mmCIF file of C-alpha atoms and ligand atoms in Angstrom:
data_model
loop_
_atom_site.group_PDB
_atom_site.id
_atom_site.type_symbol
_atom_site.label_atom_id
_atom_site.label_comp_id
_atom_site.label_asym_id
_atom_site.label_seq_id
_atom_site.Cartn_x
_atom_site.Cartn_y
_atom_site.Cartn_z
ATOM 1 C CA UNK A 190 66.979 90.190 115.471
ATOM 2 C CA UNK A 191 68.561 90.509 119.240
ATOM 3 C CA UNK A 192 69.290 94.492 119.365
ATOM 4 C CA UNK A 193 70.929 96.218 122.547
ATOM 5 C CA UNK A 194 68.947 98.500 124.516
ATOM 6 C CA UNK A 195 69.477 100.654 127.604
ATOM 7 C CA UNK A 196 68.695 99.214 130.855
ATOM 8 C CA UNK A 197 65.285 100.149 132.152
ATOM 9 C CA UNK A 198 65.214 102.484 135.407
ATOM 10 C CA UNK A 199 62.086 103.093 137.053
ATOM 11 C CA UNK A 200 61.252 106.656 137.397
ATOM 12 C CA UNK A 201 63.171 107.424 134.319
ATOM 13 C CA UNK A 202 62.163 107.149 130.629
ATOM 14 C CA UNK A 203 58.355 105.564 130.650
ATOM 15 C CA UNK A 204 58.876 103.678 133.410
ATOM 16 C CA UNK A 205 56.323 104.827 135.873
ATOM 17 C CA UNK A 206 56.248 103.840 140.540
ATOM 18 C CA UNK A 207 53.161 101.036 139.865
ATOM 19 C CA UNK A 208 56.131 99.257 137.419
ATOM 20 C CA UNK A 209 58.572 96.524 138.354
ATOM 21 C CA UNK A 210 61.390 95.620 136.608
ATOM 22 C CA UNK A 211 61.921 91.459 136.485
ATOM 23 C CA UNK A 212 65.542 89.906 135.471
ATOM 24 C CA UNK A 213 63.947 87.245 132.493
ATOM 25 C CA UNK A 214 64.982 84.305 134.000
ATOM 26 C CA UNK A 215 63.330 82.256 130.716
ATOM 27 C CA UNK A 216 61.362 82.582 128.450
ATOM 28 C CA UNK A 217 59.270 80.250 126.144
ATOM 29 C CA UNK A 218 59.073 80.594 122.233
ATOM 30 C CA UNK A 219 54.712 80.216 121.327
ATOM 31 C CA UNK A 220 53.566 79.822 118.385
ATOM 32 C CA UNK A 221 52.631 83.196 117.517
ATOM 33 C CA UNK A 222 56.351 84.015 118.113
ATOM 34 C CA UNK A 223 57.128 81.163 115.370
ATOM 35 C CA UNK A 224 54.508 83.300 112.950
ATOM 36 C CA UNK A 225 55.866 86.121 113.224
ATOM 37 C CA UNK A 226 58.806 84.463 112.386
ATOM 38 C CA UNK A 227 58.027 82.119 109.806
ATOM 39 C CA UNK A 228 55.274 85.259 107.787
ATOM 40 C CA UNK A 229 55.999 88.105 108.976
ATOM 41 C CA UNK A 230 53.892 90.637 111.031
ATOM 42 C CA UNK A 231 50.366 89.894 110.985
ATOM 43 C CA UNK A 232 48.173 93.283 109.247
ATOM 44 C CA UNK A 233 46.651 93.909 112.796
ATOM 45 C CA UNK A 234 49.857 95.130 114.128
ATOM 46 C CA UNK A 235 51.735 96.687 111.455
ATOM 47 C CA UNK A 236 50.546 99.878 112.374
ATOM 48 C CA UNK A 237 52.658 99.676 115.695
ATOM 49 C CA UNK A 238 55.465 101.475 116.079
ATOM 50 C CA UNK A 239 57.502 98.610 117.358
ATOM 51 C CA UNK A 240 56.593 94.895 118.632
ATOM 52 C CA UNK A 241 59.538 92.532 120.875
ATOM 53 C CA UNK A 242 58.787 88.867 120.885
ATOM 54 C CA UNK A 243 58.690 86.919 124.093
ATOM 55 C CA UNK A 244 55.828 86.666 126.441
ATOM 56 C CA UNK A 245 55.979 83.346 128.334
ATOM 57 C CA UNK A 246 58.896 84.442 131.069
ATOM 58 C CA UNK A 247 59.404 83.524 134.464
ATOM 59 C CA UNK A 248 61.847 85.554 136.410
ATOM 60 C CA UNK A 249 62.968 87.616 139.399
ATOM 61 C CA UNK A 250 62.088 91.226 140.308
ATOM 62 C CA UNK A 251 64.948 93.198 140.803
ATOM 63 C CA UNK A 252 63.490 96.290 141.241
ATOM 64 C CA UNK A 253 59.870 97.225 142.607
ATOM 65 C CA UNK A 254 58.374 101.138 142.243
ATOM 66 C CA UNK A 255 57.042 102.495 145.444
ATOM 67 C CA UNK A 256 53.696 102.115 144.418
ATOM 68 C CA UNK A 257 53.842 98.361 143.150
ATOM 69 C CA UNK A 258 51.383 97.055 145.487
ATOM 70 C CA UNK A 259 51.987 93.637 146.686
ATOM 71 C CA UNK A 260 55.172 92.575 144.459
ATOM 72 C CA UNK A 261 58.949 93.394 145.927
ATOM 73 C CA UNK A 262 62.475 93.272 145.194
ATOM 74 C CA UNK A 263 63.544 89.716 145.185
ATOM 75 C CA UNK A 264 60.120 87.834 144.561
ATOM 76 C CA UNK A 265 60.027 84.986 141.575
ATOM 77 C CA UNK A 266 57.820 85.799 139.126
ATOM 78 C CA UNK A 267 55.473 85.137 136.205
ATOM 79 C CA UNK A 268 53.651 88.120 134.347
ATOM 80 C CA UNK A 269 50.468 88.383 132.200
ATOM 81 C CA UNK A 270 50.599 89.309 128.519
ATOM 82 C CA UNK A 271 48.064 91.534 128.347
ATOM 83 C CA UNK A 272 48.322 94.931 130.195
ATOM 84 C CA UNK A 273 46.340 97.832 130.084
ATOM 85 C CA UNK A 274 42.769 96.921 130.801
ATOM 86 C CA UNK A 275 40.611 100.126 132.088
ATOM 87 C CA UNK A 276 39.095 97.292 134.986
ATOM 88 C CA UNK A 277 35.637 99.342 134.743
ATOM 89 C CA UNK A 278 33.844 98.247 131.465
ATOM 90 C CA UNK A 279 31.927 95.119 131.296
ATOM 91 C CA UNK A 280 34.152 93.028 130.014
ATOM 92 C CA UNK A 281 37.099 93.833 132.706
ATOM 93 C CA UNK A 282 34.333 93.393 135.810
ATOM 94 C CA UNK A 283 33.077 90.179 133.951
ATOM 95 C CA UNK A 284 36.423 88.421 133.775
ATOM 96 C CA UNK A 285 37.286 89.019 130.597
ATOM 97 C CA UNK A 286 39.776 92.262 130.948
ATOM 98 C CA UNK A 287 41.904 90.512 128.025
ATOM 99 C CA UNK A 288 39.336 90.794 125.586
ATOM 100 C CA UNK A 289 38.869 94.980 126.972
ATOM 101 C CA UNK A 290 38.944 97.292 124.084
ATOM 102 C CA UNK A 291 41.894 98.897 126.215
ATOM 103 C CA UNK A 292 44.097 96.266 126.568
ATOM 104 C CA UNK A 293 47.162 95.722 125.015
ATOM 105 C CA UNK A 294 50.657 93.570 125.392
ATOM 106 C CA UNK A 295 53.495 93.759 126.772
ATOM 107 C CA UNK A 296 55.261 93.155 123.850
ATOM 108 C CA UNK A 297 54.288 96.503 122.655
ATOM 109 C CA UNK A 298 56.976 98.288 124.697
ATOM 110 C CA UNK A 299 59.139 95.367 125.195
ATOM 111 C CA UNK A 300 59.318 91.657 124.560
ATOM 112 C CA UNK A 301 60.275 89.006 126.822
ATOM 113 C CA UNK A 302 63.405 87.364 125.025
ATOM 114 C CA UNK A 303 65.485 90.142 127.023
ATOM 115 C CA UNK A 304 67.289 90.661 129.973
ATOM 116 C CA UNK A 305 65.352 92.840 131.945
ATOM 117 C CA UNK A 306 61.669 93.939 131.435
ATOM 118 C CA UNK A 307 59.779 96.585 132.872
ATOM 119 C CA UNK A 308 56.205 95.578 133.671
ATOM 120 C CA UNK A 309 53.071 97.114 135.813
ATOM 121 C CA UNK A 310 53.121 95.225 139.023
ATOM 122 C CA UNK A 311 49.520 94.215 138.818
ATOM 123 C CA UNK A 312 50.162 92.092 136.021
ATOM 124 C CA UNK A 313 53.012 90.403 137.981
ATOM 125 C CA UNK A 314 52.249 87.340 139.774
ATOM 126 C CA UNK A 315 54.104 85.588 142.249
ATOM 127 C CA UNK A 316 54.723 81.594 141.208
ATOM 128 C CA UNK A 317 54.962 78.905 144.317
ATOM 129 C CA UNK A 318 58.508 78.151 146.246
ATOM 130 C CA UNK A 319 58.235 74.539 144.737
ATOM 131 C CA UNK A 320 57.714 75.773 141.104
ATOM 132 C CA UNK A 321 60.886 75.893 139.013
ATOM 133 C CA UNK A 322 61.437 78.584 136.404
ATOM 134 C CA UNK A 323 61.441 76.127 133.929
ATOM 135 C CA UNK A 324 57.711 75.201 134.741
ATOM 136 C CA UNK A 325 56.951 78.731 135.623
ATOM 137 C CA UNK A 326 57.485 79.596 132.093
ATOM 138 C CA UNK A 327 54.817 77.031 131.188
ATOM 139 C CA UNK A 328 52.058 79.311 133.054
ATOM 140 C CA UNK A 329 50.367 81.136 129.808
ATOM 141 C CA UNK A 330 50.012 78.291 128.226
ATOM 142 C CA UNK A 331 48.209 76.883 131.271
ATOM 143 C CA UNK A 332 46.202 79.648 131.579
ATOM 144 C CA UNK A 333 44.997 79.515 128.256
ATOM 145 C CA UNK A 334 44.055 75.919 128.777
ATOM 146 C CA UNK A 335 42.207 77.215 131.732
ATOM 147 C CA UNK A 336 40.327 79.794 130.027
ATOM 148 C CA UNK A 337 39.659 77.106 127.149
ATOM 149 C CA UNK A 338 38.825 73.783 129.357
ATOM 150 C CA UNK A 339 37.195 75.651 132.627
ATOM 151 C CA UNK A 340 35.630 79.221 131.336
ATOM 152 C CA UNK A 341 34.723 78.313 127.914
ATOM 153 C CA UNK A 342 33.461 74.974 127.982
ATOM 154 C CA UNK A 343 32.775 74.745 131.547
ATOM 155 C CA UNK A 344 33.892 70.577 131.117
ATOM 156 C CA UNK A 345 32.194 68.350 134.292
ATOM 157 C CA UNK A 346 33.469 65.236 135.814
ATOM 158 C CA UNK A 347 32.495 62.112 133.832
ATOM 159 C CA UNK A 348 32.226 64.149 130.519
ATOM 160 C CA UNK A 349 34.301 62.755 127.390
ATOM 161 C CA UNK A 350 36.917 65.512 125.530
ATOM 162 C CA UNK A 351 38.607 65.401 122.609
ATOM 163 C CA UNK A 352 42.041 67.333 122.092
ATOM 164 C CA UNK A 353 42.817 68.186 118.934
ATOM 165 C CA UNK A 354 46.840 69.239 118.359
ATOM 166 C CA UNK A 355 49.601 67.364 120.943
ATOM 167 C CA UNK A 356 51.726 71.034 121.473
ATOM 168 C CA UNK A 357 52.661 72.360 124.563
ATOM 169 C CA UNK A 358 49.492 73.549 124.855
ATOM 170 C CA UNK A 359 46.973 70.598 123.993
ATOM 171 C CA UNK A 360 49.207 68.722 126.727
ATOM 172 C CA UNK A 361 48.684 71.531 129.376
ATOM 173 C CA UNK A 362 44.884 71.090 127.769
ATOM 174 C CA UNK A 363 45.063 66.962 128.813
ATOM 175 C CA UNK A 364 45.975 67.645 132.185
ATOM 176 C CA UNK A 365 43.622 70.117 132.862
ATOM 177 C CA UNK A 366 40.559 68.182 131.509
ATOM 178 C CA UNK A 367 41.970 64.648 134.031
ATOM 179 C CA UNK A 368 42.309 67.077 136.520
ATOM 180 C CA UNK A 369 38.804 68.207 135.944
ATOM 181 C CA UNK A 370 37.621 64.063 136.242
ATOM 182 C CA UNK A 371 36.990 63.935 132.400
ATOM 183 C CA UNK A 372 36.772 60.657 130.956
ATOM 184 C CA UNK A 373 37.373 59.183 128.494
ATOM 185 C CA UNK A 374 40.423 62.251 127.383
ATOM 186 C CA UNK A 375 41.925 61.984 124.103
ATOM 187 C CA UNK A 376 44.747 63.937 122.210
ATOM 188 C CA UNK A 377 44.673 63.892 118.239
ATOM 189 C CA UNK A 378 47.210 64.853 116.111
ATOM 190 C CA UNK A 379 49.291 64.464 112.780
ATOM 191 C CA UNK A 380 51.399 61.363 111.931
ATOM 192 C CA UNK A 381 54.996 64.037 112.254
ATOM 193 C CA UNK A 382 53.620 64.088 115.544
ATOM 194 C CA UNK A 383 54.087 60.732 116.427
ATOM 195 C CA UNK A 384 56.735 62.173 119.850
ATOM 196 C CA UNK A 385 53.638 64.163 121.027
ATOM 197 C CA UNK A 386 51.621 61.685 121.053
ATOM 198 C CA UNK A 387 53.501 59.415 123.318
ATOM 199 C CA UNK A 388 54.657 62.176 125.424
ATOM 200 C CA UNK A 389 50.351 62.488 125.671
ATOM 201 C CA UNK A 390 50.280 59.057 126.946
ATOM 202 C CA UNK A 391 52.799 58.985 129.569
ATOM 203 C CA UNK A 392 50.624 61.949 130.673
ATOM 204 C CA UNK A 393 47.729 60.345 131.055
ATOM 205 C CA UNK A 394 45.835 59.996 127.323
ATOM 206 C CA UNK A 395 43.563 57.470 127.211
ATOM 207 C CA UNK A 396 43.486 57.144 124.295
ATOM 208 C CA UNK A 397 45.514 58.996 121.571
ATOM 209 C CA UNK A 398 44.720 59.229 117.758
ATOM 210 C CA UNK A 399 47.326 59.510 114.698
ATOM 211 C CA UNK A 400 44.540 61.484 112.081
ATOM 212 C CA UNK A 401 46.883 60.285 108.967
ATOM 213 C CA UNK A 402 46.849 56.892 109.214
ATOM 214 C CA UNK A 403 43.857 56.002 111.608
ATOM 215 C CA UNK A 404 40.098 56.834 111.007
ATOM 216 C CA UNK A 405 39.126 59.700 113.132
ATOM 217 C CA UNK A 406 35.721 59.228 112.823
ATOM 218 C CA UNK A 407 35.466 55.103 113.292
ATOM 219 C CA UNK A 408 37.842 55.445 116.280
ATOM 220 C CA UNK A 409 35.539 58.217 117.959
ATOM 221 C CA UNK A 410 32.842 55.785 117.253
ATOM 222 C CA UNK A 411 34.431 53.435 118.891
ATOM 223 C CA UNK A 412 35.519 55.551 122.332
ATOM 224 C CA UNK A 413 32.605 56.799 122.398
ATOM 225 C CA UNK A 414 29.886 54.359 122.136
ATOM 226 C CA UNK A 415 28.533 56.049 118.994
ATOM 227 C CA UNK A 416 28.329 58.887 120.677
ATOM 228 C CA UNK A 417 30.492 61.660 119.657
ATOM 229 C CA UNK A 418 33.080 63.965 122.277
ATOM 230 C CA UNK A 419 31.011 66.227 124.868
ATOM 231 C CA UNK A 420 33.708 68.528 124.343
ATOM 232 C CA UNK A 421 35.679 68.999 121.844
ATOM 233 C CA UNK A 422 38.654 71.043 121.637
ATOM 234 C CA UNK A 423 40.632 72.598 118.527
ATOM 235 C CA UNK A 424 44.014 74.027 119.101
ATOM 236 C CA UNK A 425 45.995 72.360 116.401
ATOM 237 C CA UNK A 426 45.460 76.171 115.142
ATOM 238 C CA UNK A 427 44.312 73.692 111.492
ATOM 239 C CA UNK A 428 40.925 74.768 109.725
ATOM 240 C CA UNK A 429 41.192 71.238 109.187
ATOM 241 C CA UNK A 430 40.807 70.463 112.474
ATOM 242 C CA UNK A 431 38.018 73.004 113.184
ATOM 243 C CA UNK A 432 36.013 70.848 110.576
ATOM 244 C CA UNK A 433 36.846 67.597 112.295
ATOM 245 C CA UNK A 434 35.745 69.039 115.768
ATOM 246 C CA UNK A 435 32.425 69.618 114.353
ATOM 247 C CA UNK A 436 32.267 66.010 112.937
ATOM 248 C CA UNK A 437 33.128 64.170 116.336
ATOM 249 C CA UNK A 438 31.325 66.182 118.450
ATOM 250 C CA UNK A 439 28.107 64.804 119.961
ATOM 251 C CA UNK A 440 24.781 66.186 119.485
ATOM 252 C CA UNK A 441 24.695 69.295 121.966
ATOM 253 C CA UNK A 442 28.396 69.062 122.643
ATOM 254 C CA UNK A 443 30.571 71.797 122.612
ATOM 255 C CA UNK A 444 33.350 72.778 120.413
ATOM 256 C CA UNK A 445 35.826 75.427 121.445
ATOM 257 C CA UNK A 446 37.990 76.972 118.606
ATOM 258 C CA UNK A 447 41.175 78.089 120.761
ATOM 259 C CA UNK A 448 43.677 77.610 117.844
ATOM 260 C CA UNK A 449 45.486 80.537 115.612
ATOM 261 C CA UNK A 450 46.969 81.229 112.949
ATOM 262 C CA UNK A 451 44.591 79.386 110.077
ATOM 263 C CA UNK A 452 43.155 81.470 107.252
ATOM 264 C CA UNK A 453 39.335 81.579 106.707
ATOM 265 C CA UNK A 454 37.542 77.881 106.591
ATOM 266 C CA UNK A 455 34.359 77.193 104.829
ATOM 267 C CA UNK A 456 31.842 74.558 107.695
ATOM 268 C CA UNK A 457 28.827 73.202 106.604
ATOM 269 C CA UNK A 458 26.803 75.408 109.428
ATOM 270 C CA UNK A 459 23.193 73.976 108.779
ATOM 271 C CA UNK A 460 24.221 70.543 108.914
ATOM 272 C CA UNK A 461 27.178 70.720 111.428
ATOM 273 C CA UNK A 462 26.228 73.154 113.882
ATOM 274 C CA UNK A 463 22.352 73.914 113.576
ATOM 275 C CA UNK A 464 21.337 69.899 113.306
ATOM 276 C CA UNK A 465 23.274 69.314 115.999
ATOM 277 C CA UNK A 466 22.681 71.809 118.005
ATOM 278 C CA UNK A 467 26.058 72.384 119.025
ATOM 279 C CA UNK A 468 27.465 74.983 120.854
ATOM 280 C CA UNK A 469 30.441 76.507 119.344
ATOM 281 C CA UNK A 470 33.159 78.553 121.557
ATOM 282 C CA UNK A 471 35.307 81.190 120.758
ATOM 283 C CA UNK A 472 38.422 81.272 123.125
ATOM 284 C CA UNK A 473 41.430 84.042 123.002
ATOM 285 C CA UNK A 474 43.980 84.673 125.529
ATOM 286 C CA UNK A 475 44.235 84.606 129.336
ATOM 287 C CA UNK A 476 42.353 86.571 131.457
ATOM 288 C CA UNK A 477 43.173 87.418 134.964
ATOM 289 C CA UNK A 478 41.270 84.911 136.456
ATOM 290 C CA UNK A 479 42.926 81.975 134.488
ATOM 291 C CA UNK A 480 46.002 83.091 135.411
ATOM 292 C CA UNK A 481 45.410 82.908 139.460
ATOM 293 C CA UNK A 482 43.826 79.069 138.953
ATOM 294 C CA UNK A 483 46.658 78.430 137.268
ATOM 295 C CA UNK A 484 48.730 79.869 140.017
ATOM 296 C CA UNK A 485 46.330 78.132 142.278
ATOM 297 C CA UNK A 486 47.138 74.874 140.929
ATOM 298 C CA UNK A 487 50.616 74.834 140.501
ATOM 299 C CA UNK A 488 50.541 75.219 144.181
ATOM 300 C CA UNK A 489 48.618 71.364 144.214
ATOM 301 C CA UNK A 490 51.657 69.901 142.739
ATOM 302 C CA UNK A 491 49.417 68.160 140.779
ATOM 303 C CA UNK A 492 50.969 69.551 137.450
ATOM 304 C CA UNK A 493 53.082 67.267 135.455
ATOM 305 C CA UNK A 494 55.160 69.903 133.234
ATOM 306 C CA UNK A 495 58.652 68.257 132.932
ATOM 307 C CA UNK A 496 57.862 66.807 129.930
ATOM 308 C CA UNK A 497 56.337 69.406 128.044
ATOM 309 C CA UNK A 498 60.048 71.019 128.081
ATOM 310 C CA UNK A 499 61.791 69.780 125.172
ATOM 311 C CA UNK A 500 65.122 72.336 125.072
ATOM 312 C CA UNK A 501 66.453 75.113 127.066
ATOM 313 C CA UNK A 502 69.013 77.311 124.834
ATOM 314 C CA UNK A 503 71.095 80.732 125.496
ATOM 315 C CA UNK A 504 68.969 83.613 123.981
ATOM 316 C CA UNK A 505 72.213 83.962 121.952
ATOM 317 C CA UNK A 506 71.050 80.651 120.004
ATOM 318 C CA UNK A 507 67.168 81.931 119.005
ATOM 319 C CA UNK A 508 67.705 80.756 115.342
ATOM 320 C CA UNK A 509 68.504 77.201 116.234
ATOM 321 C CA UNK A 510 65.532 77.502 119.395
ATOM 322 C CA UNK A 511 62.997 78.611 116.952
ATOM 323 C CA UNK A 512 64.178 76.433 114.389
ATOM 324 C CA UNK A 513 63.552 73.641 116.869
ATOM 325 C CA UNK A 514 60.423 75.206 118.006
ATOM 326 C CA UNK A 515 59.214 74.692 114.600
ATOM 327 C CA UNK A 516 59.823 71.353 114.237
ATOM 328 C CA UNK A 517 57.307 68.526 115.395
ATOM 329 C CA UNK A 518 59.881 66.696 117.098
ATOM 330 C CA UNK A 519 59.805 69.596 119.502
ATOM 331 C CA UNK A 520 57.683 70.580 122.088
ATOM 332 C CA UNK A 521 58.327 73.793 123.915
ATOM 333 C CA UNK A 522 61.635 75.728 123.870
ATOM 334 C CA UNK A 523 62.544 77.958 126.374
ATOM 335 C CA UNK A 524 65.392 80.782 125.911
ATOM 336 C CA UNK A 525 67.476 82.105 128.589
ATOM 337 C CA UNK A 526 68.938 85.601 128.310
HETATM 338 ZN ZN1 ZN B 215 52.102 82.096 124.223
HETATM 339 ZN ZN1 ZN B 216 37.969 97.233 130.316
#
C-alpha cells in the first residue's frame, strides 16, 4: 500500500551527516518484491518493525550531509541494498560485507518505490554520463549476476554455461558469461516463457532451450558433445531447476544455486554431487565489489539492457506494474514516483 510520509531532512529525525538523500528517479519491481506480494512476509522478517519495498532505484542526490564523502548534491545515482556492514570482520575485509552478520537493507527504514530516500553515502554509487536511469535501475540485478558468473563460479573463456530461468536477471546472467568469452551460452526456461527466450537470442544465446516441450537432457547432449555444462547456473528460483542443474552439469562442473524463493528440494547427493564430483555454489546478494564491476562495465558500453525493460509505469499504477511483473510475458518493470 503507497502511504504518505514526511520528507526526510538530514540532521533531523534519524537522518545522520554520512547520509544523502536521492530523488528516486525509478525504480525496478524484483522478484522478492513480487513475494512479498503474492505470500506475504517471509518468517525471517516478521519480527521487523516495518519493511518498504523497492530496492533497484536509480536517481539524483538532492541533498548530501557534510560528511558524505565523495557523493554531492546533483550527482546521478545508484545505491546498494545492503547497508550496515561493520567493514572489520572477515567476511566485510574478504568481499563479502553482504553476507556480514551486521548488515542489513535499506528497506528496513525505507523502501525504494518513494520519492525521496535517505541513504548512507557509502552505499551510493555514482552511474556513468552515458547510462540512462532506465538502465541504471538494471544495476542490482547486474551485480548479482556478477557475484554469481565472476565470484562464485569464477567462469573462464572457452568454458560452456548453462542459464537456467530467461528473467531480467538470467539475461543480465547471458551477457555477463559472452562478455566473459564463454562458449557455447545457453538460456533455459519454461514454455510461458517463450518472449524470454527470444529476447535471449537477440542477445546473444546460442542456443536457447524450451524445458516443456524439448528434452533438456538430449539437447545438452547434443551442445555439448556428451559432455555436460562447465557451469551451470540456477536462477529460475525452481527446485526443479536446481535438480536439472545437477543433471546437465559435467563431471567436475560447477553449479551455482542463485535462485529464491523455492521451498526445501530433496537431490540425490551421492549420485548427483559426490559421483560427480561437482562443486556446488551458494550465491546471495551483491557485495560491494560486484557492484563497482558492474559500475565498471557499464562504463564499456558493452551492456545491452534496452531490452530487458519491458514497462515503465507511474508509482501511482503499482497494482497493474506488479501485476505485469508477474506475468511471463514481462520482463522487468520499472516504477517512477
Ligand atoms: Zn532485486
Ligand atoms: Zn562485517
Amino acid at each position: 500500500m503507497l502511504e504518505e510520509i514526511p520528507e526526510p531532512v538530514i540532521g533531523k529525525t534519524v537522518y545522520s551527516p554520512e547520509d544523502v538523500i536521492v530523488e528516486v528517479k525509478l525504480c525496478g519491481i524484483c522478484g522478492t518484491e513480487l513475494n512479498i506480494w503474492r505470500d506475504g512476509f517471509p518468517k525471517s522478517i516478521l519480527n521487523v518493525k516495518q519493511v518498504g519495498l523497492g530496492h533497484e532505484l536509480s536517481g539524483v542526490v538532492i541533498e548530501a550531509g557534510e560528511k558524505a564523502s565523495g557523493i554531492n548534491k546533483g550527482d546521478r545515482v545508484v545505491a546498494e541494498v545492503s547497508i550496515d556492514s561493520c567493514g572489520i570482520c572477515p567476511l566485510c575485509l574478504s568481499g563479502r560485507n553482504n553476507l556480514c552478520k551486521f548488515a542489513s537493507s535499506f528497506m528496513l527504514y525505507q523502501g525504494a518505490f518513494s520519492k525521496y530516500l535517505p541513504l548512507p553515502a557509502k552505499n551510493v554509487h555514482k552511474i556513468p554520463d552515458k547510462t540512462s536511469f532506465e538502465e541504471a535501475a538494471l544495476c542490482q540485478p547486474l551485480a548479482i549476476a556478477i557475484n554469481a558468473l565472476e565470484l562464485r563460479a569464477k567462469v573462464k573463456t572457452g568454458e560452456s554455461v548453462a542459464i537456467l530461468g530467461p528473467g531480467p536477471i538470467g539475461l543480465c546472467l547471458l551477457q555477463i558469461a559472452k562478455l566473459s568469452g564463454a562458449w557455447p551460452v545457453v538460456v533455459t526456461g519454461l514454455k510461458a516463457d517463450e518472449k524470454r527466450l527470444e529476447i535471449a537470442k537477440t542477445l546473444g544465446a546460442d542456443f536457447t532451450i524450451n524445458v516443456d516441450e524439448e528434452d533438456l537432457f538430449q539437447r545438452t547432449k547434443d551442445i555439448t558433445n556428451f559432455e555436460g555444462f562447465d557451469v551451470v547456473v540456477e536462477i529460475a528460483g525452481s527446485g526443479k531447476a536446481v535438480n536439472q542443474a545437477l543433471d546437465i552439469v559435467k563431471t567436475c562442473g560447477r553449479v551455482v544455486l542463485a535462485g529464491a524463493g523455492y521451498h526445501a528440494v530433496e537431490i540425490d547427493a551421492s549420485k548427483k554431487i559426490m559421483v560427480k564430483q561437482i562443486d556446488l555454489l551458494g550465491c546471495r546478494g551483491d557485495p560491494t565489489i560486484a557492484w563497482i564491476k558492474t559500475l565498471r562495465l557499464l562504463e564499456t558500453g558493452k551492456l545491452n539492457l534496452k531490452p530487458i525493460i519491458s514497462d515503465i509505469l507511474p508509482l501511482s499504477e503499482w497494482e497493474e506494474g506488479f501485476r505485469l511483473a508477474n506475468s511471463r510475458n514481462s520482463l522487468k518493470v520499472l516504477l517512477q514516483p
